[in-house]
Tab-separated table of C-alpha atoms and ligand atoms in Angstrom:
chain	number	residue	atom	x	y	z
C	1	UNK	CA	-15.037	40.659	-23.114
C	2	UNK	CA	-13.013	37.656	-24.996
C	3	UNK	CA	-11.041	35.323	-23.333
C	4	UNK	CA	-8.674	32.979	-23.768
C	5	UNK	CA	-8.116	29.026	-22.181
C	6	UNK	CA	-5.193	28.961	-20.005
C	7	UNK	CA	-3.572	25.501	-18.883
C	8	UNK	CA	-0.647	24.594	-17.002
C	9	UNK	CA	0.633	20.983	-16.900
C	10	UNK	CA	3.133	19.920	-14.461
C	11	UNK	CA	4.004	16.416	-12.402
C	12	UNK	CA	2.283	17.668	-9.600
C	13	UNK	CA	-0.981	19.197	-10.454
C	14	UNK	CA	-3.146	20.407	-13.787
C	15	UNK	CA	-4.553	24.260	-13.858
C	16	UNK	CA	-6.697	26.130	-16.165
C	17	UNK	CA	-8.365	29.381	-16.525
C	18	UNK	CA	-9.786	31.827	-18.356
C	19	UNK	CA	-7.888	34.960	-18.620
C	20	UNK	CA	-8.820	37.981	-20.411
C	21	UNK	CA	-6.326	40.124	-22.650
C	22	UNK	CA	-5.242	42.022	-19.469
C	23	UNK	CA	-4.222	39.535	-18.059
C	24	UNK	CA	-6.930	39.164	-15.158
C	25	UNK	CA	-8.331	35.869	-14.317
C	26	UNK	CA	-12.204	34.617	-14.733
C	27	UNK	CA	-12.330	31.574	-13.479
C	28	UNK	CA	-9.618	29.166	-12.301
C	29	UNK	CA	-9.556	25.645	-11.286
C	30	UNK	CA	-6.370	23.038	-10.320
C	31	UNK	CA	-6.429	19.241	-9.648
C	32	UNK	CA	-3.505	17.013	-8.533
C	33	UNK	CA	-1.789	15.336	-11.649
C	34	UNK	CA	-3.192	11.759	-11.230
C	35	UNK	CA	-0.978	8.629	-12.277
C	36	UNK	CA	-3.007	7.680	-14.313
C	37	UNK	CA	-5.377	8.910	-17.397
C	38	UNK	CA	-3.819	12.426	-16.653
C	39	UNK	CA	-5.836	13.688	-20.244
C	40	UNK	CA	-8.867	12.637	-18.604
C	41	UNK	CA	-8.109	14.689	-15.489
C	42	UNK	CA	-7.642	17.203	-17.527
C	43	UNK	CA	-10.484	17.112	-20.051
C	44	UNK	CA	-12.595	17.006	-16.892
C	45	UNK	CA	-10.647	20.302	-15.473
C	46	UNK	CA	-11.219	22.099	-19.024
C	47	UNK	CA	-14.900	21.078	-19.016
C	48	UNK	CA	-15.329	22.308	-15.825
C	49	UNK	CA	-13.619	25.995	-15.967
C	50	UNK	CA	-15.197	26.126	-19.458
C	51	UNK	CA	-18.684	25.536	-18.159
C	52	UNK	CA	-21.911	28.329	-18.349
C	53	UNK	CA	-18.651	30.948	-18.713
C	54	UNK	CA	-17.780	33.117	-22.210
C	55	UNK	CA	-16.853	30.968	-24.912
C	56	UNK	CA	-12.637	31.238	-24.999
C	57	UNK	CA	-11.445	31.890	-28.312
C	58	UNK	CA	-7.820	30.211	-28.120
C	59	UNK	CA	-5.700	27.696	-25.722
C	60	UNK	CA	-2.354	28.254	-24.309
C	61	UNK	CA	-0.421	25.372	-22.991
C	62	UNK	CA	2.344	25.380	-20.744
C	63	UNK	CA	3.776	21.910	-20.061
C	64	UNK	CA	6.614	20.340	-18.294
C	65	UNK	CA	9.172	19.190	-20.499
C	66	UNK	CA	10.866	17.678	-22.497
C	67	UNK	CA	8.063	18.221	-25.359
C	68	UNK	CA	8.597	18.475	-29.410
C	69	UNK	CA	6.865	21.838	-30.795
C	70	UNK	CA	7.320	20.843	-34.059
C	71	UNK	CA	5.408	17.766	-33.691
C	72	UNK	CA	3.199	19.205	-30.765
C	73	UNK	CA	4.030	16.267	-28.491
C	74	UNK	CA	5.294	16.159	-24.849
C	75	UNK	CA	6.908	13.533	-22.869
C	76	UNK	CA	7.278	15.373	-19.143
C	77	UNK	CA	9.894	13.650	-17.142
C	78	UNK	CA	7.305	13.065	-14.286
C	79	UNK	CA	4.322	12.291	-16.528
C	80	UNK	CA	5.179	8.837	-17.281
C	81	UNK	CA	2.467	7.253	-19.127
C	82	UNK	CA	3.125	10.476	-21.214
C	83	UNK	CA	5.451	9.998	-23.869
C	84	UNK	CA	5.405	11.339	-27.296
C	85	UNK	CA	2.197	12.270	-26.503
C	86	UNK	CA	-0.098	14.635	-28.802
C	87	UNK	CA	-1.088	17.066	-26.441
C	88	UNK	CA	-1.538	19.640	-28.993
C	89	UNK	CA	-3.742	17.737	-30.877
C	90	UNK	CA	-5.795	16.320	-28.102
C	91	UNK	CA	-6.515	19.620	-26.791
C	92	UNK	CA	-7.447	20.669	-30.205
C	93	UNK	CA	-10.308	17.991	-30.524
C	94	UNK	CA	-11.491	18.836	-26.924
C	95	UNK	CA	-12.018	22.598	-27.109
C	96	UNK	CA	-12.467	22.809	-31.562
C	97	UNK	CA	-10.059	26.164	-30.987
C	98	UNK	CA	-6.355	27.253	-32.141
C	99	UNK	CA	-3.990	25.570	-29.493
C	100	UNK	CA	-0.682	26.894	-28.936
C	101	UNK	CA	1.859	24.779	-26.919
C	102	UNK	CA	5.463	25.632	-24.927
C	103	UNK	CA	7.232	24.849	-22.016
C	104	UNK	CA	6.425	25.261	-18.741
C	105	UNK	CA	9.518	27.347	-17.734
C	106	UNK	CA	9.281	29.337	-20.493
C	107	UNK	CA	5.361	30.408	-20.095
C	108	UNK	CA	6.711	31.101	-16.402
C	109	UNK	CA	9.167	33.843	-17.937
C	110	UNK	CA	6.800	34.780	-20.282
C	111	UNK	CA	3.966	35.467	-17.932
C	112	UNK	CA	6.385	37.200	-15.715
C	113	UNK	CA	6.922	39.670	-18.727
C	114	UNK	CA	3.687	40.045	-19.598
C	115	UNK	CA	2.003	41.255	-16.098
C	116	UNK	CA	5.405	42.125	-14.240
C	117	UNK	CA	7.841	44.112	-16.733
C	118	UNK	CA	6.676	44.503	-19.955
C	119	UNK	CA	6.552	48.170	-19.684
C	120	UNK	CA	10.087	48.141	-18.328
C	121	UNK	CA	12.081	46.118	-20.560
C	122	UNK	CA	11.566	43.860	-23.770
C	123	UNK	CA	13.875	41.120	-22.863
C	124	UNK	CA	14.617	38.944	-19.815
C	125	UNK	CA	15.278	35.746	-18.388
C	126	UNK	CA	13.168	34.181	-16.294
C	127	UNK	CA	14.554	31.032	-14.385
C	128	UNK	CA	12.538	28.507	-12.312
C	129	UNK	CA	15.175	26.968	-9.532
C	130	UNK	CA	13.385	24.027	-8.341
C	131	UNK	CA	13.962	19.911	-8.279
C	132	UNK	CA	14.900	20.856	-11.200
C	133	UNK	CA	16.165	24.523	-12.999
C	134	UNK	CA	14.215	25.860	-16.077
C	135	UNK	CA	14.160	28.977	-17.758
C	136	UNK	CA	12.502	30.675	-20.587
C	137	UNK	CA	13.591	33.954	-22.458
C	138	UNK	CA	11.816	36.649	-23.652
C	139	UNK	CA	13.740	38.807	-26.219
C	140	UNK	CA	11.757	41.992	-27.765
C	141	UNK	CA	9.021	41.155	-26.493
C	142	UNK	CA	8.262	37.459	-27.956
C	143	UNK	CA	8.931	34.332	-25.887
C	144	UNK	CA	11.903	32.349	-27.808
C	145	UNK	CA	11.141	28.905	-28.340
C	146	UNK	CA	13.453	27.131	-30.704
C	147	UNK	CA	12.435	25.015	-33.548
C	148	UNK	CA	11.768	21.958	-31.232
C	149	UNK	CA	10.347	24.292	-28.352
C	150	UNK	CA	13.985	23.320	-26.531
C	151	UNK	CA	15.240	27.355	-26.300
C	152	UNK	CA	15.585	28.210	-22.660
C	153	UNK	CA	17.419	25.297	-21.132
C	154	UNK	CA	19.386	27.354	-19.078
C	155	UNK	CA	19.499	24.850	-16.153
C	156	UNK	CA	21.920	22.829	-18.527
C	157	UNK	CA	24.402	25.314	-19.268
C	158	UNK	CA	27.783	24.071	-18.255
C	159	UNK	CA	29.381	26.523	-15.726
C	160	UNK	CA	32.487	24.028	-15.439
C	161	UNK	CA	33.190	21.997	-18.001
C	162	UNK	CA	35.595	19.388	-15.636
C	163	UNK	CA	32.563	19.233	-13.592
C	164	UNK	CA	30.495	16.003	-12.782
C	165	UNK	CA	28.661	14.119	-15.473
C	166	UNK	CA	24.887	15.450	-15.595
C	167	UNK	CA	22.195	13.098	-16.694
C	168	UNK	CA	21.593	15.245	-19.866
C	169	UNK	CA	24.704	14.021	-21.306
C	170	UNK	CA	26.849	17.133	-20.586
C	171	UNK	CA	29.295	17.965	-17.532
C	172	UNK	CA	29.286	20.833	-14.914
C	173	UNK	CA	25.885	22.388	-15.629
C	174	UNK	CA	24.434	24.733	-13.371
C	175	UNK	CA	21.481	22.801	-12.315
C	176	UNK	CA	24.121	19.841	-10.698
C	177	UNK	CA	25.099	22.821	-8.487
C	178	UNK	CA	21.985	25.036	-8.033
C	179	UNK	CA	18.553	22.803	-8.049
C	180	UNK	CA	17.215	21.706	-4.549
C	181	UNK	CA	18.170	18.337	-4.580
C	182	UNK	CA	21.807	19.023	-5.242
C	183	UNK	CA	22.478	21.751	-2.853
C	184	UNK	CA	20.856	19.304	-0.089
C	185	UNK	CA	22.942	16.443	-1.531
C	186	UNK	CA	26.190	18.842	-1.519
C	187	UNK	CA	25.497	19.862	2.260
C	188	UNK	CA	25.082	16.321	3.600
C	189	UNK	CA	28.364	15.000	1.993
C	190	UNK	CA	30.181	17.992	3.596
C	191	UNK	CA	28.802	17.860	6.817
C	192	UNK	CA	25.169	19.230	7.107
C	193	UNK	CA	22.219	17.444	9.274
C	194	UNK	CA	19.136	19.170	9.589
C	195	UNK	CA	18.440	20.926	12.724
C	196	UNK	CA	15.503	19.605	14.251
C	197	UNK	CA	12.449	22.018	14.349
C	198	UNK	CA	10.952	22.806	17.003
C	199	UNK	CA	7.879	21.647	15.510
C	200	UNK	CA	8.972	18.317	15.200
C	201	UNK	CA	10.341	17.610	18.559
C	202	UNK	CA	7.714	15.697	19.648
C	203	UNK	CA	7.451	13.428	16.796
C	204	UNK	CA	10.920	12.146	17.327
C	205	UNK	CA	13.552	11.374	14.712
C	206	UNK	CA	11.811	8.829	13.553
C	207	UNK	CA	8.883	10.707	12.100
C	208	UNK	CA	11.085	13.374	10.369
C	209	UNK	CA	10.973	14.318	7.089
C	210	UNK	CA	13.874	13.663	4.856
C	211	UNK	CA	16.473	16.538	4.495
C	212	UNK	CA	15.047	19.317	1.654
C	213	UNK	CA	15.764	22.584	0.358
C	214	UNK	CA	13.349	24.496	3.040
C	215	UNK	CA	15.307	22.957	5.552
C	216	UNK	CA	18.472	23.369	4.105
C	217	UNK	CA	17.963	27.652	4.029
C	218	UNK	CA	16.087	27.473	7.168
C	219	UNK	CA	19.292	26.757	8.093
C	220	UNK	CA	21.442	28.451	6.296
C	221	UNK	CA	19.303	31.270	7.881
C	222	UNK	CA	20.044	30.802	11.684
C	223	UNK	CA	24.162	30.714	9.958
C	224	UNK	CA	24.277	26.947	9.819
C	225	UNK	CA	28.290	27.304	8.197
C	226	UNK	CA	27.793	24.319	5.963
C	227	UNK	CA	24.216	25.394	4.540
C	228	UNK	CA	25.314	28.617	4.184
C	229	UNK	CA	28.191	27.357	1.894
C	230	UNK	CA	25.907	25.396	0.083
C	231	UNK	CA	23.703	28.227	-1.069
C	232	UNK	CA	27.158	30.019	-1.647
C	233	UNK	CA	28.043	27.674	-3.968
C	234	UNK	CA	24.985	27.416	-5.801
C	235	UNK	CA	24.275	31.047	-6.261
C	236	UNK	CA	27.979	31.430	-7.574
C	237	UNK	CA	27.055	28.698	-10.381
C	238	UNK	CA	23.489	30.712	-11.203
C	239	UNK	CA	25.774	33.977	-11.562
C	240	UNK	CA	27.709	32.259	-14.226
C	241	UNK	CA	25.014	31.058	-16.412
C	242	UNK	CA	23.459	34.282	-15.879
C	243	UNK	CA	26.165	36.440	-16.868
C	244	UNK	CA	26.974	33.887	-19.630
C	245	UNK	CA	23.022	34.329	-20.815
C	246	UNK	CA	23.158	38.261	-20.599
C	247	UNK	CA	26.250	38.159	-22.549
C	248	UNK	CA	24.613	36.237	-25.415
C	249	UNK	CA	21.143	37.960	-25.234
C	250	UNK	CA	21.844	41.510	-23.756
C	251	UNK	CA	18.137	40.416	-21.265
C	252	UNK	CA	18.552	43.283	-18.900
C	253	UNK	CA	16.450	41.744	-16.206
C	254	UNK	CA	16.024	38.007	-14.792
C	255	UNK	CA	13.313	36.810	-12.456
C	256	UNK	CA	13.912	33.869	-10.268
C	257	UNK	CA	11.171	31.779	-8.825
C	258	UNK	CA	10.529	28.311	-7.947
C	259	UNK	CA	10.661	26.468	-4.733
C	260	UNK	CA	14.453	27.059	-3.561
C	261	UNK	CA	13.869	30.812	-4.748
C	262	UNK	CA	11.633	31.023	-1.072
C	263	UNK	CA	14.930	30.803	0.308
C	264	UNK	CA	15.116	34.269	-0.226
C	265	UNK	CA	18.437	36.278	1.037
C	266	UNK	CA	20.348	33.258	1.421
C	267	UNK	CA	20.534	32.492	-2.341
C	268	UNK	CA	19.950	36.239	-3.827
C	269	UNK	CA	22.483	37.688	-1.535
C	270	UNK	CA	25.227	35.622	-2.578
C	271	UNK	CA	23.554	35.512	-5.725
C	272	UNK	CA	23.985	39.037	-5.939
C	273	UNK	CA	27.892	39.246	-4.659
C	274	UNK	CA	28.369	36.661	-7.293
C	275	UNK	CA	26.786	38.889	-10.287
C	276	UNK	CA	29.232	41.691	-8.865
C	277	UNK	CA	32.022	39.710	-9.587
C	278	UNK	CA	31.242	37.846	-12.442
C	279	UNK	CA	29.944	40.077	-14.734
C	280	UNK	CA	32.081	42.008	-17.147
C	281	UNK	CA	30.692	44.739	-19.593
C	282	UNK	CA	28.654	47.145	-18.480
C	283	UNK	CA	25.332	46.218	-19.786
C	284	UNK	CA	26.196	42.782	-18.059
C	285	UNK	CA	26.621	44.587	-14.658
C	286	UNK	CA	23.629	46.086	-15.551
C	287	UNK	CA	21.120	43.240	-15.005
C	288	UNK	CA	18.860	43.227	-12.275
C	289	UNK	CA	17.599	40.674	-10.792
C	290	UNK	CA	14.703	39.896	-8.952
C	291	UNK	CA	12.292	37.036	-7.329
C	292	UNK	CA	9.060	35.847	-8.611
C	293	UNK	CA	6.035	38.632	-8.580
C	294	UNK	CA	3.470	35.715	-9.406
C	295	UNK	CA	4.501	32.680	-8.227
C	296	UNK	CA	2.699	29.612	-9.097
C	297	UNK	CA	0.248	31.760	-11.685
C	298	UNK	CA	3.557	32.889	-13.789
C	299	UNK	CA	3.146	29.742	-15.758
C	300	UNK	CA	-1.123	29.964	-16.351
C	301	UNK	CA	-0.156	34.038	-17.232
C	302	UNK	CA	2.178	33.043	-19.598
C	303	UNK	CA	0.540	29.971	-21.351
C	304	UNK	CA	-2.740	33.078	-21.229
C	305	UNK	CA	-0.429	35.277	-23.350
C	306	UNK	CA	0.876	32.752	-25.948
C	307	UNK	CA	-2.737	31.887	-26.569
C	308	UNK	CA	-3.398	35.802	-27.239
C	309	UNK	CA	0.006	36.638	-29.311
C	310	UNK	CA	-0.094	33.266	-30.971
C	311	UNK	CA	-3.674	30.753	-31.160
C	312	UNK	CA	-6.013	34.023	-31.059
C	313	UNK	CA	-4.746	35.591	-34.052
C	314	UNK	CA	-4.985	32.597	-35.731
C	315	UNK	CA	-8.622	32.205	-34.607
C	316	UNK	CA	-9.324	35.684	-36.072
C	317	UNK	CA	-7.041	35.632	-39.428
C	318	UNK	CA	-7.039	39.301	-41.308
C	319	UNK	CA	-8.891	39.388	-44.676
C	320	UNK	CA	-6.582	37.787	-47.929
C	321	UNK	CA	-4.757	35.412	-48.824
C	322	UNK	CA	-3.406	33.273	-45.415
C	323	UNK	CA	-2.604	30.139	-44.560
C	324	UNK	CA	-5.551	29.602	-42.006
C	325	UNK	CA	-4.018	26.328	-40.541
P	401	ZN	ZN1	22.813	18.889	-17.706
């Protein structure tokens, strides 16, 4: 049995596996993203899950973005002594195998292909609603990437163009309406303060956390007016990039996951009124949507499956005339 080295790079922690071609996991190992040396973290983490196991045969890397395909360099927004930095080629002198990179959101949607629908349907979005929103698409059955490894940046699709400056440069986009951070921040300047759990009530106010997303649509669950609106008004911007993607791309299913998608009916219900009034042509109105099957492991899966589509076939070239790069 072959396998392949899986590893997922984020600001919070490093992952890596080995994953066979059906997708099931050997061995798996995660570490918290230090501040600093994070390649030595992660040559350690390698090392380790690498260790008295079968010899992998490729590397798939999933990494938080932004990052430069073309150049094989990443500079994740919280990675900061990472920028412009040669990942690809790094990883490529650690492990002596074919290294494919891509983004983090988009080895999410691609994993959640892979070992969740790839049977069902060849195209979909997947969409990661978090501090942030990514997304990644799959169309007929390949992950799309983009020349620079930018394809997928759904979370900056403008859903109102006189909408508030975003700090990628454009106006209105969906994740200034949808991420966790800006439904909080939309709920406390119209009126929101976090219940008190009853957790906390003997730490006093003091000792409580500051307002988040969990607490936001653990409120918006007991009916919390305000919180509820807030979720309203995010799902309603997610339906409109969404039918705005499935217009362009004809996915016919989208899988949301993420932190702020464990808010569960109080974004996908809306979310789903939204869709029913947004969408237009019928193969529009006919995209399903649905929450994360893997979770955290989307990512690891996916980065798994680039390494198989992509850096094993390269380790294993046909016979003739190739450009064995
Ligand atoms: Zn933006």
């Amino acid at each position: 049995m072959t396998h392949v080295l899986a590893i997922d790079i984020g600001g919070t922690k490093l992952a890596a596996a080995l994953v066979d071609r059906a997708g099931t996991v050997l061995r798996s190992a995660t570490v918290p993203t230090p501040r600093e040396d994070v390649f030595g973290a992660l040559a350690r983490l390698v090392t380790g899950v690498v260790a008295d196991g079968p010899a992998p045969v490729a590397v798939g890397i999933g990494c938080a973005g932004p990052l430069n395909l073309a150049s094989g360099t990443v500079s994740p927004v919280n990675i900061t002594t990472w920028r412009d930095f040669p990942l690809r080629e790094r990883v490529r002198e650690l492990t002596g195998l074919p290294t494919v990179l891509a983004g983090d959101a988009q080895c999410f949607a691609l994993g959640e292909h892979w070992l969740g629908m790839a049977e069902e349907s060849p195209s979909m979005l997947g969409i990661v609603v978090s501090t942030g929103i990514g997304g990644g698409l799959v169309i007929g059955g390949a992950p799309l990437l983009g020349p620079t490894g930018n394809a997928g940046h759904v979370g900056h699709m403008t859903v109102n163009p006189d909408g508030d400056p975003c700090p990628c440069g454009s106006r209105g986009c969906v994740e200034s309406y949808a991420s966790g951070p800006n439904l909080v921040r939309w709920a406390l300047a119209n009126g929101w303060t976090p219940n008190p759990s009853p957790d906390d009530s003997t730490a006093g106010p003091e000792a409580s956390r500051s307002p988040d997303g969990a607490m936001l649509a653990k409120d918006a669950a007991s009916g919390h007016p305000v919180a509820l609106a807030a979720f309203e008004r995010g799902a309603r911007a997610l339906a409109a990039m969404i039918v705005s993607t499935a217009a362009a791309t004809e996915v016919t299913h989208v899988v949301i996951g993420g932190g702020v998608a464990n808010a569960g009916p109080v974004l996908f219900d809306p979310l789903e009124r939204a869709m029913d009034e947004l969408a237009g042509f019928a193969f529009v109105r006919a995209v399903e949507i649905r929450r994360s099957k893997l979770g955290v492991q989307a990512a690891l899966a996916g980065a798994a499956k680039l390494a198989w589509s992509r850096g094993a076939t390269t380790a294993a070239p046909p016979p003739g005339p190739h450009d064995a790069r």
